[in-house]
mmCIF file of C-alpha atoms in Angstrom:
data_model
loop_
_atom_site.group_PDB
_atom_site.id
_atom_site.type_symbol
_atom_site.label_atom_id
_atom_site.label_comp_id
_atom_site.label_asym_id
_atom_site.label_seq_id
_atom_site.Cartn_x
_atom_site.Cartn_y
_atom_site.Cartn_z
ATOM 1 C CA MET A 296 -21.300 128.310 138.310
ATOM 2 C CA THR A 297 -17.530 129.669 139.479
ATOM 3 C CA ASN A 298 -14.839 128.983 136.908
ATOM 4 C CA VAL A 299 -15.859 128.377 133.270
ATOM 5 C CA ALA A 300 -13.408 125.248 131.565
ATOM 6 C CA GLY A 301 -12.070 125.069 134.973
ATOM 7 C CA ILE A 302 -10.141 128.348 135.948
ATOM 8 C CA GLU A 303 -12.196 131.169 138.000
ATOM 9 C CA ARG A 304 -14.338 133.642 136.982
ATOM 10 C CA THR A 305 -11.877 136.228 138.655
ATOM 11 C CA GLU A 306 -9.574 134.498 136.480
ATOM 12 C CA TYR A 307 -11.372 135.834 133.785
ATOM 13 C CA ALA A 308 -11.916 139.307 134.517
ATOM 14 C CA ALA A 309 -8.570 140.026 136.214
ATOM 15 C CA ARG A 310 -7.043 138.709 132.255
ATOM 16 C CA THR A 311 -9.263 141.660 130.344
ATOM 17 C CA ALA A 312 -8.822 144.392 132.178
ATOM 18 C CA LYS A 313 -4.903 143.452 131.680
ATOM 19 C CA ALA A 314 -6.058 143.128 128.211
ATOM 20 C CA LEU A 315 -7.911 146.328 128.080
ATOM 21 C CA SER A 316 -5.197 148.338 130.033
ATOM 22 C CA GLU A 317 -2.745 147.451 127.161
ATOM 23 C CA ALA A 318 -4.787 148.436 124.326
ATOM 24 C CA GLN A 319 -5.223 152.152 126.303
ATOM 25 C CA ARG A 320 -1.117 152.331 126.326
ATOM 26 C CA ARG A 321 -1.307 151.561 123.001
ATOM 27 C CA GLY A 322 -3.377 154.894 122.813
ATOM 28 C CA CYS A 323 -6.955 153.088 122.137
ATOM 29 C CA ASP A 324 -10.238 152.933 123.764
ATOM 30 C CA ALA A 325 -11.060 149.430 123.947
ATOM 31 C CA LEU A 326 -10.710 146.426 122.005
ATOM 32 C CA LEU A 327 -11.539 143.762 120.388
ATOM 33 C CA VAL A 328 -10.549 140.386 120.013
ATOM 34 C CA LEU A 329 -11.838 138.491 117.189
ATOM 35 C CA GLY A 330 -11.410 134.231 116.451
ATOM 36 C CA ARG A 331 -12.464 130.886 115.707
ATOM 37 C CA GLY A 332 -13.037 127.402 116.028
ATOM 38 C CA GLY A 333 -15.122 124.536 114.232
ATOM 39 C CA GLY A 334 -12.968 121.901 115.621
ATOM 40 C CA SER A 335 -9.187 123.190 115.550
ATOM 41 C CA PHE A 336 -7.333 124.814 117.383
ATOM 42 C CA GLU A 337 -4.926 127.644 115.749
ATOM 43 C CA ARG A 338 -7.353 130.542 116.273
ATOM 44 C CA HIS A 339 -9.150 130.304 118.990
ATOM 45 C CA GLY A 340 -6.766 131.609 122.025
ATOM 46 C CA ASP A 341 -7.257 135.062 121.988
ATOM 47 C CA VAL A 342 -11.374 134.092 121.865
ATOM 48 C CA GLN A 343 -10.808 131.996 125.402
ATOM 49 C CA TYR A 344 -7.982 133.536 126.671
ATOM 50 C CA LEU A 345 -10.828 135.851 127.462
ATOM 51 C CA THR A 346 -14.495 134.773 127.700
ATOM 52 C CA GLY A 347 -13.786 131.118 128.473
ATOM 53 C CA HIS A 348 -15.854 130.104 124.968
ATOM 54 C CA TYR A 349 -15.254 128.321 122.157
ATOM 55 C CA PRO A 350 -16.567 129.318 118.887
ATOM 56 C CA LEU A 351 -18.144 125.464 117.695
ATOM 57 C CA PHE A 352 -19.649 126.098 114.892
ATOM 58 C CA PRO A 353 -17.632 125.834 111.602
ATOM 59 C CA ALA A 354 -16.898 128.687 110.026
ATOM 60 C CA ILE A 355 -17.638 129.872 106.655
ATOM 61 C CA PRO A 356 -18.284 132.367 104.025
ATOM 62 C CA ASP A 357 -19.955 135.120 104.421
ATOM 63 C CA GLN A 358 -24.295 135.044 102.875
ATOM 64 C CA PRO A 359 -24.612 137.968 103.424
ATOM 65 C CA GLY A 360 -29.089 138.255 103.957
ATOM 66 C CA HIS A 361 -28.340 135.218 106.365
ATOM 67 C CA TRP A 362 -24.905 135.859 108.341
ATOM 68 C CA ARG A 363 -21.623 137.262 108.314
ATOM 69 C CA LEU A 364 -18.452 135.459 109.437
ATOM 70 C CA ARG A 365 -20.098 132.961 110.353
ATOM 71 C CA GLY A 366 -18.422 130.465 112.717
ATOM 72 C CA HIS A 367 -16.833 133.057 114.480
ATOM 73 C CA ALA A 368 -16.355 134.472 117.974
ATOM 74 C CA ALA A 369 -15.884 138.489 118.976
ATOM 75 C CA ALA A 370 -14.223 139.672 122.436
ATOM 76 C CA VAL A 371 -16.000 143.021 122.983
ATOM 77 C CA VAL A 372 -14.396 145.155 125.552
ATOM 78 C CA THR A 373 -14.843 148.385 126.511
ATOM 79 C CA ALA A 374 -14.567 150.208 130.240
ATOM 80 C CA ASP A 375 -17.405 149.818 131.013
ATOM 81 C CA ARG A 376 -17.818 145.779 130.306
ATOM 82 C CA THR A 377 -17.626 142.847 128.808
ATOM 83 C CA THR A 378 -19.214 141.756 125.295
ATOM 84 C CA LEU A 379 -18.463 137.730 124.355
ATOM 85 C CA VAL A 380 -20.524 137.425 121.108
ATOM 86 C CA THR A 381 -21.244 134.440 119.424
ATOM 87 C CA ASP A 382 -23.523 132.869 116.345
ATOM 88 C CA ASP A 383 -23.150 129.863 118.922
ATOM 89 C CA GLU A 384 -26.548 129.566 120.994
ATOM 90 C CA ILE A 385 -24.884 128.503 124.858
ATOM 91 C CA ASP A 386 -25.594 128.843 128.145
ATOM 92 C CA GLU A 387 -24.999 132.345 129.218
ATOM 93 C CA THR A 388 -23.330 130.307 132.911
ATOM 94 C CA ALA A 389 -20.929 128.693 130.184
ATOM 95 C CA ALA A 390 -19.083 131.643 129.646
ATOM 96 C CA VAL A 391 -17.153 134.338 131.176
ATOM 97 C CA ALA A 392 -18.666 137.861 130.122
ATOM 98 C CA ASP A 393 -20.868 141.318 130.967
ATOM 99 C CA ALA A 394 -23.282 140.516 127.822
ATOM 100 C CA VAL A 395 -23.821 137.432 125.317
ATOM 101 C CA ARG A 396 -24.965 138.135 121.724
ATOM 102 C CA ALA A 397 -25.875 134.967 120.367
ATOM 103 C CA THR A 398 -26.975 136.258 116.918
ATOM 104 C CA PRO A 399 -25.837 134.163 112.683
ATOM 105 C CA ASP A 400 -24.398 138.403 112.059
ATOM 106 C CA VAL A 401 -21.728 138.637 114.571
ATOM 107 C CA LEU A 402 -20.175 141.344 112.832
ATOM 108 C CA ARG A 403 -23.871 143.028 113.634
ATOM 109 C CA GLY A 404 -23.595 141.775 116.859
ATOM 110 C CA ILE A 405 -19.931 143.628 117.217
ATOM 111 C CA ALA A 406 -21.571 146.756 115.517
ATOM 112 C CA ASP A 407 -24.261 146.624 118.133
ATOM 113 C CA ALA A 408 -21.624 146.184 121.370
ATOM 114 C CA ASP A 409 -21.243 149.750 121.374
ATOM 115 C CA LEU A 410 -17.597 150.371 121.115
ATOM 116 C CA GLY A 411 -17.533 154.196 120.377
ATOM 117 C CA THR A 412 -16.132 156.116 118.353
ATOM 118 C CA GLY A 413 -12.429 155.841 119.278
ATOM 119 C CA ARG A 414 -9.539 154.190 118.366
ATOM 120 C CA VAL A 415 -9.547 149.868 118.684
ATOM 121 C CA ALA A 416 -7.544 148.307 119.225
ATOM 122 C CA LEU A 417 -8.292 145.771 117.182
ATOM 123 C CA VAL A 418 -6.440 140.666 117.683
ATOM 124 C CA GLY A 419 -7.585 138.629 114.965
ATOM 125 C CA GLY A 420 -8.468 141.514 112.247
ATOM 126 C CA GLU A 421 -6.675 138.787 109.728
ATOM 127 C CA LEU A 422 -9.450 136.788 110.020
ATOM 128 C CA LEU A 423 -12.372 139.597 108.318
ATOM 129 C CA GLY A 424 -10.987 139.655 104.918
ATOM 130 C CA PRO A 425 -10.898 142.291 103.089
ATOM 131 C CA GLY A 426 -14.868 142.574 102.068
ATOM 132 C CA ALA A 427 -16.038 142.104 106.787
ATOM 133 C CA THR A 428 -12.670 144.627 107.616
ATOM 134 C CA GLY A 429 -15.282 146.624 105.451
ATOM 135 C CA ALA A 430 -18.338 146.676 106.570
ATOM 136 C CA LEU A 431 -17.274 146.182 109.658
ATOM 137 C CA THR A 432 -15.386 149.709 109.746
ATOM 138 C CA ASP A 433 -18.545 150.483 107.997
ATOM 139 C CA LEU A 434 -20.720 149.185 111.036
ATOM 140 C CA LEU A 435 -18.377 150.867 114.088
ATOM 141 C CA GLY A 436 -18.267 154.196 112.643
ATOM 142 C CA ALA A 437 -14.821 153.670 114.899
ATOM 143 C CA THR A 438 -10.804 153.755 113.834
ATOM 144 C CA LEU A 439 -9.608 149.955 113.642
ATOM 145 C CA THR A 440 -6.342 148.847 115.086
ATOM 146 C CA PRO A 441 -4.356 146.491 114.418
ATOM 147 C CA VAL A 442 -2.619 144.921 117.602
ATOM 148 C CA PRO A 443 -1.598 140.708 116.767
ATOM 149 C CA ASP A 444 0.466 140.745 119.403
ATOM 150 C CA LEU A 445 -1.488 141.930 122.136
ATOM 151 C CA LEU A 446 -2.461 139.106 124.302
ATOM 152 C CA THR A 447 0.808 137.213 123.041
ATOM 153 C CA PRO A 448 3.299 138.975 125.823
ATOM 154 C CA GLN A 449 0.290 137.859 128.321
ATOM 155 C CA ARG A 450 -0.618 134.244 127.923
ATOM 156 C CA LEU A 451 2.349 133.237 127.952
ATOM 157 C CA ILE A 452 2.915 132.877 131.425
ATOM 158 C CA LYS A 453 -0.020 129.810 132.617
ATOM 159 C CA SER A 454 -1.415 130.317 135.729
ATOM 160 C CA PRO A 455 -1.504 127.906 138.001
ATOM 161 C CA ALA A 456 -5.905 127.311 136.947
ATOM 162 C CA GLU A 457 -3.979 126.507 134.031
ATOM 163 C CA GLN A 458 -0.959 124.609 134.648
ATOM 164 C CA ALA A 459 -3.324 122.308 136.287
ATOM 165 C CA LEU A 460 -5.804 121.540 132.606
ATOM 166 C CA LEU A 461 -2.129 121.563 130.864
ATOM 167 C CA ARG A 462 -1.722 118.998 133.535
ATOM 168 C CA ALA A 463 -4.663 116.844 133.031
ATOM 169 C CA ALA A 464 -4.715 117.208 128.927
ATOM 170 C CA SER A 465 -1.321 115.747 129.579
ATOM 171 C CA ALA A 466 -2.451 112.406 131.152
ATOM 172 C CA VAL A 467 -4.727 112.225 127.579
ATOM 173 C CA GLY A 468 -2.124 111.986 125.794
ATOM 174 C CA ALA A 469 -0.738 109.563 126.530
ATOM 175 C CA ALA A 470 -3.822 107.748 127.393
ATOM 176 C CA ALA A 471 -4.183 108.343 124.169
ATOM 177 C CA ILE A 472 -0.531 106.658 122.191
ATOM 178 C CA GLY A 473 -0.129 103.954 124.658
ATOM 179 C CA ALA A 474 -3.376 103.033 122.928
ATOM 180 C CA ALA A 475 -1.105 104.056 120.004
ATOM 181 C CA LEU A 476 0.963 101.862 120.504
ATOM 182 C CA ASP A 477 0.479 99.403 121.441
ATOM 183 C CA ALA A 478 -1.728 99.233 118.879
ATOM 184 C CA ALA A 479 0.552 99.348 116.958
ATOM 185 C CA ARG A 480 3.433 96.401 118.475
ATOM 186 C CA ASP A 481 0.846 93.830 118.185
ATOM 187 C CA GLY A 482 0.714 94.638 114.028
ATOM 188 C CA ALA A 483 -1.519 97.608 114.118
ATOM 189 C CA SER A 484 -2.195 99.793 110.667
ATOM 190 C CA GLU A 485 -1.450 102.676 110.439
ATOM 191 C CA GLN A 486 -5.208 103.361 110.743
ATOM 192 C CA ASP A 487 -6.105 101.049 113.392
ATOM 193 C CA ALA A 488 -4.073 102.494 115.625
ATOM 194 C CA ALA A 489 -4.702 105.682 115.263
ATOM 195 C CA ALA A 490 -7.719 105.278 115.768
ATOM 196 C CA GLU A 491 -7.038 103.674 119.241
ATOM 197 C CA ALA A 492 -5.250 107.232 120.510
ATOM 198 C CA LEU A 493 -8.445 108.582 118.846
ATOM 199 C CA ARG A 494 -10.678 105.963 120.383
ATOM 200 C CA THR A 495 -9.460 107.007 124.003
ATOM 201 C CA ALA A 496 -9.066 110.407 123.750
ATOM 202 C CA ALA A 497 -12.194 111.044 123.424
ATOM 203 C CA ARG A 498 -13.643 109.077 125.981
ATOM 204 C CA ALA A 499 -11.743 111.186 127.969
ATOM 205 C CA GLY A 500 -14.186 113.955 126.883
ATOM 206 C CA ALA A 501 -11.177 115.248 125.063
ATOM 207 C CA SER A 502 -11.185 116.661 121.183
ATOM 208 C CA VAL A 503 -7.881 115.724 118.825
ATOM 209 C CA ALA A 504 -6.789 118.703 117.271
ATOM 210 C CA ASN A 505 -4.277 116.239 114.587
ATOM 211 C CA VAL A 506 -2.856 112.100 114.827
ATOM 212 C CA PHE A 507 0.378 112.011 112.740
ATOM 213 C CA THR A 508 1.303 108.934 111.757
ATOM 214 C CA GLY A 509 4.295 106.998 110.233
ATOM 215 C CA LEU A 510 5.402 103.798 108.968
ATOM 216 C CA TYR A 511 9.104 104.169 107.660
ATOM 217 C CA GLY A 512 11.318 100.649 107.092
ATOM 218 C CA PRO A 513 13.177 100.190 104.112
ATOM 219 C CA ASP A 514 10.415 97.878 102.332
ATOM 220 C CA ARG A 515 6.947 100.102 102.860
ATOM 221 C CA PRO A 516 4.614 99.804 100.110
ATOM 222 C CA PRO A 517 3.354 102.730 98.957
ATOM 223 C CA ARG A 518 -0.083 104.790 100.665
ATOM 224 C CA ARG A 519 -2.779 104.710 99.605
ATOM 225 C CA ARG A 520 -3.871 107.524 100.893
ATOM 226 C CA HIS A 521 -2.314 110.872 102.088
ATOM 227 C CA PHE A 522 -4.495 112.314 104.085
ATOM 228 C CA PRO A 523 -5.534 112.098 106.764
ATOM 229 C CA SER A 524 -1.408 111.293 107.344
ATOM 230 C CA TYR A 525 -2.895 107.868 108.918
ATOM 231 C CA ALA A 526 -5.414 106.480 106.420
ATOM 232 C CA ASP A 527 -3.319 103.878 105.588
ATOM 233 C CA ASP A 528 -4.520 99.897 106.871
ATOM 234 C CA ALA A 529 -0.798 97.904 104.579
ATOM 235 C CA ALA A 530 -0.182 96.110 108.162
ATOM 236 C CA PRO A 531 3.625 96.538 109.772
ATOM 237 C CA ALA A 532 6.996 94.229 108.605
ATOM 238 C CA PRO A 533 8.664 93.228 111.206
ATOM 239 C CA GLY A 534 11.225 95.048 111.772
ATOM 240 C CA ASP A 535 9.682 98.546 110.808
ATOM 241 C CA VAL A 536 9.079 101.752 112.790
ATOM 242 C CA PHE A 537 5.813 103.240 113.822
ATOM 243 C CA ALA A 538 6.023 107.626 114.812
ATOM 244 C CA ILE A 539 3.052 108.945 115.495
ATOM 245 C CA ASP A 540 2.465 112.288 116.036
ATOM 246 C CA MET A 541 -0.276 113.465 118.337
ATOM 247 C CA SER A 542 -2.502 116.858 119.734
ATOM 248 C CA GLY A 543 -5.262 117.087 120.989
ATOM 249 C CA ALA A 544 -6.735 119.760 123.777
ATOM 250 C CA LEU A 545 -8.455 118.535 127.459
ATOM 251 C CA ASP A 546 -10.893 122.035 128.369
ATOM 252 C CA GLY A 547 -9.631 124.293 125.409
ATOM 253 C CA TYR A 548 -5.550 123.083 127.237
ATOM 254 C CA LEU A 549 -3.341 121.407 124.994
ATOM 255 C CA PHE A 550 -1.402 118.004 124.623
ATOM 256 C CA ASP A 551 0.921 117.529 122.068
ATOM 257 C CA PHE A 552 3.795 114.893 121.703
ATOM 258 C CA ALA A 553 5.405 112.338 120.122
ATOM 259 C CA ARG A 554 7.007 108.125 120.498
ATOM 260 C CA THR A 555 8.331 106.163 118.005
ATOM 261 C CA VAL A 556 8.560 102.157 118.684
ATOM 262 C CA VAL A 557 10.359 99.284 115.652
ATOM 263 C CA VAL A 558 7.507 96.697 115.916
ATOM 264 C CA GLY A 559 8.912 92.867 116.488
ATOM 265 C CA GLU A 560 12.883 92.716 116.461
ATOM 266 C CA ASP A 561 14.930 95.835 115.272
ATOM 267 C CA ARG A 562 16.025 94.580 111.904
ATOM 268 C CA HIS A 563 16.765 97.797 110.390
ATOM 269 C CA GLY A 564 18.648 98.986 113.796
ATOM 270 C CA ALA A 565 16.173 101.783 114.055
ATOM 271 C CA ALA A 566 16.519 101.712 118.082
ATOM 272 C CA ALA A 567 19.687 103.738 117.563
ATOM 273 C CA LEU A 568 17.629 106.250 115.448
ATOM 274 C CA ILE A 569 15.182 106.771 118.349
ATOM 275 C CA ALA A 570 17.188 107.022 120.688
ATOM 276 C CA GLN A 571 19.089 109.468 119.364
ATOM 277 C CA ALA A 572 15.327 111.206 119.049
ATOM 278 C CA ARG A 573 15.228 111.364 123.132
ATOM 279 C CA GLU A 574 18.167 112.461 124.243
ATOM 280 C CA ILE A 575 17.740 116.046 121.551
ATOM 281 C CA VAL A 576 14.842 116.134 123.631
ATOM 282 C CA GLU A 577 15.984 115.312 126.657
ATOM 283 C CA THR A 578 18.847 117.385 126.404
ATOM 284 C CA THR A 579 16.964 120.362 125.236
ATOM 285 C CA VAL A 580 14.265 120.189 128.796
ATOM 286 C CA ALA A 581 17.415 119.431 130.950
ATOM 287 C CA THR A 582 18.190 123.877 129.857
ATOM 288 C CA LEU A 583 14.418 125.219 129.929
ATOM 289 C CA ARG A 584 15.143 127.588 133.866
ATOM 290 C CA PRO A 585 14.754 131.001 134.073
ATOM 291 C CA GLY A 586 17.685 132.807 132.776
ATOM 292 C CA ALA A 587 18.191 130.790 129.977
ATOM 293 C CA THR A 588 16.645 131.644 126.828
ATOM 294 C CA ALA A 589 14.150 129.916 124.009
ATOM 295 C CA ALA A 590 18.178 130.081 121.566
ATOM 296 C CA THR A 591 19.972 128.743 124.455
ATOM 297 C CA ALA A 592 17.619 126.212 124.747
ATOM 298 C CA ALA A 593 17.723 125.289 121.095
ATOM 299 C CA GLN A 594 21.464 125.752 121.101
ATOM 300 C CA ALA A 595 21.397 123.012 123.686
ATOM 301 C CA GLY A 596 18.792 120.603 120.739
ATOM 302 C CA ALA A 597 21.157 121.357 118.150
ATOM 303 C CA GLU A 598 24.455 120.824 119.144
ATOM 304 C CA ALA A 599 23.100 117.544 120.390
ATOM 305 C CA MET A 600 21.879 116.126 116.735
ATOM 306 C CA ALA A 601 25.063 117.086 115.989
ATOM 307 C CA ALA A 602 27.062 114.992 117.749
ATOM 308 C CA HIS A 603 24.776 112.616 116.107
ATOM 309 C CA GLY A 604 25.238 113.755 112.878
ATOM 310 C CA HIS A 605 21.967 116.065 111.728
ATOM 311 C CA VAL A 606 21.926 119.811 111.471
ATOM 312 C CA LEU A 607 19.830 121.860 113.056
ATOM 313 C CA GLU A 608 19.087 124.553 110.186
ATOM 314 C CA GLU A 609 18.172 122.121 107.234
ATOM 315 C CA SER A 610 15.306 120.419 109.571
ATOM 316 C CA GLU A 611 11.832 120.751 108.308
ATOM 317 C CA PHE A 612 11.240 122.316 111.249
ATOM 318 C CA PRO A 613 14.319 124.778 112.321
ATOM 319 C CA GLY A 614 13.313 124.470 116.556
ATOM 320 C CA LEU A 615 13.198 122.143 118.980
ATOM 321 C CA GLY A 616 9.689 123.237 120.329
ATOM 322 C CA HIS A 617 6.944 126.245 120.904
ATOM 323 C CA GLY A 618 5.168 127.549 123.979
ATOM 324 C CA LEU A 619 2.407 125.688 124.809
ATOM 325 C CA GLY A 620 -1.616 126.256 126.084
ATOM 326 C CA LEU A 621 -4.402 127.035 124.413
ATOM 327 C CA GLY A 622 -2.912 126.631 120.583
ATOM 328 C CA PHE A 623 0.603 126.240 119.309
ATOM 329 C CA GLU A 624 2.057 129.522 120.823
ATOM 330 C CA ASP A 625 5.427 130.795 121.837
ATOM 331 C CA PRO A 626 7.780 130.462 123.086
ATOM 332 C CA TRP A 627 9.790 128.935 119.655
ATOM 333 C CA LEU A 628 12.549 127.211 119.649
ATOM 334 C CA THR A 629 14.944 128.611 117.484
ATOM 335 C CA LEU A 630 17.868 129.891 117.209
ATOM 336 C CA ASP A 631 17.267 132.936 116.696
ATOM 337 C CA ASN A 632 15.045 133.484 119.946
ATOM 338 C CA ASP A 633 15.406 135.365 122.804
ATOM 339 C CA THR A 634 12.872 135.557 124.586
ATOM 340 C CA PRO A 635 14.091 134.339 128.638
ATOM 341 C CA LEU A 636 12.225 131.590 129.968
ATOM 342 C CA GLN A 637 10.000 131.727 132.791
ATOM 343 C CA ALA A 638 9.031 129.533 135.672
ATOM 344 C CA GLY A 639 5.520 128.903 134.620
ATOM 345 C CA MET A 640 5.625 128.848 130.593
ATOM 346 C CA CYS A 641 4.664 125.714 128.821
ATOM 347 C CA ILE A 642 6.692 124.428 126.697
ATOM 348 C CA ALA A 643 5.869 120.899 123.806
ATOM 349 C CA VAL A 644 9.821 119.884 123.181
ATOM 350 C CA GLU A 645 10.255 118.111 119.925
ATOM 351 C CA ARG A 646 13.046 116.436 117.317
ATOM 352 C CA MET A 647 11.705 113.873 114.320
ATOM 353 C CA LEU A 648 14.838 112.449 112.608
ATOM 354 C CA PHE A 649 15.203 110.553 109.751
ATOM 355 C CA ASP A 650 18.356 108.006 108.246
ATOM 356 C CA GLY A 651 17.481 106.756 104.984
ATOM 357 C CA PRO A 652 13.478 104.919 105.594
ATOM 358 C CA LEU A 653 14.115 105.027 108.859
ATOM 359 C CA ALA A 654 12.019 107.740 110.893
ATOM 360 C CA ALA A 655 12.216 108.343 114.962
ATOM 361 C CA THR A 656 10.593 111.528 116.768
ATOM 362 C CA PHE A 657 10.054 111.985 120.538
ATOM 363 C CA GLU A 658 8.455 114.313 121.872
ATOM 364 C CA HIS A 659 7.772 116.235 125.643
ATOM 365 C CA ASN A 660 5.143 118.942 128.050
ATOM 366 C CA VAL A 661 7.413 120.859 130.201
ATOM 367 C CA ILE A 662 6.273 123.633 132.374
ATOM 368 C CA VAL A 663 8.977 125.806 133.530
ATOM 369 C CA THR A 664 9.834 126.681 137.659
ATOM 370 C CA ASP A 665 11.810 127.476 139.530
ATOM 371 C CA SER A 666 14.060 124.769 139.728
ATOM 372 C CA ALA A 667 13.233 121.476 137.427
ATOM 373 C CA PRO A 668 11.915 121.088 134.370
ATOM 374 C CA GLU A 669 8.186 119.764 135.583
ATOM 375 C CA VAL A 670 7.659 117.487 132.799
ATOM 376 C CA LEU A 671 3.943 116.077 131.980
ATOM 377 C CA THR A 672 4.703 113.579 129.602
ATOM 378 C CA ALA A 673 7.170 111.679 132.165
ATOM 379 C CA ALA A 674 4.726 109.491 131.689
ATOM 380 C CA ALA A 675 3.738 108.572 129.095
ATOM 381 C CA PRO A 676 4.990 105.258 127.235
ATOM 382 C CA ALA A 677 8.434 105.482 126.325
ATOM 383 C CA SER A 678 10.235 104.886 122.989
ATOM 384 C CA ARG A 679 11.960 101.886 121.976
#
């Protein structure tokens, strides 16, 4: 296989070489990158970024003598080789490494990968916990130096191959959310609308990270369940507002966007709130160009909010969005983030608004280019 998960092997090799060079610049001799997956999209990204491997099995508590770090994986990078350590039984052609160690004892597998006895840059060390950290240190005989941000700058800019994967993921997300909106307009409950989104994503080979839904209106009955967020079988009343914020991944790369619709006639004036949410997002998107910063983009969104009587700093999420790639990433669009925007960044721009019993949400996924922003979700159904 010349590529893994849509990325050429040569690109993975360049990533690993750059990461090791940064570790060496920080005074380390080798690099150890930890990750876990198990269906989530919060801690797998660094390992997949370097090796193309997503650890499939859920992380479970250690049982010494049976397994250690079950559900985790590690990229072990030294000057002469990269070793992938995982407890998944995988086809070695589906990962990019000089060696693959499949073992139920990931800690022992890391130790056997021969990191040496010098200083080892550790990314993802917070996944270990104190017991496993001590055990790994004893096994290695090396000095572990936490550098949690080592890969952050490197992952900010998406390569052309990554951008293509993000476009493909957004197309799947658009179809999934479109299916949910169609169901909601026809009077489906939250869980039935979510089922259409989940079914559409699964048929496209995507995995789903989250589906947050809500029905809003002055006469909504109490929810039967609060987890998952879509687990409510109460049908909407005419004029209720259906909102969905969905994230998932295709080949590891995420889509994450939101839409809102009124069910039937707009009896409560929700269309105006929906239009405000969309305007705020589109105003922010227009600022996403090289030369701007994350803070200036957030400021543009904050001013658009203020024009409609909403205060960003009082929001549950006092920002306008975040980076997107193999997870929810930097840069975060907050008022205090001076990170310069650069071509190749992918950013999810979002805003949810509330007005009494009503709510509206809107979100776009965007690639920053040398000219106008490329809106990946422009073809998604519009809120109305």
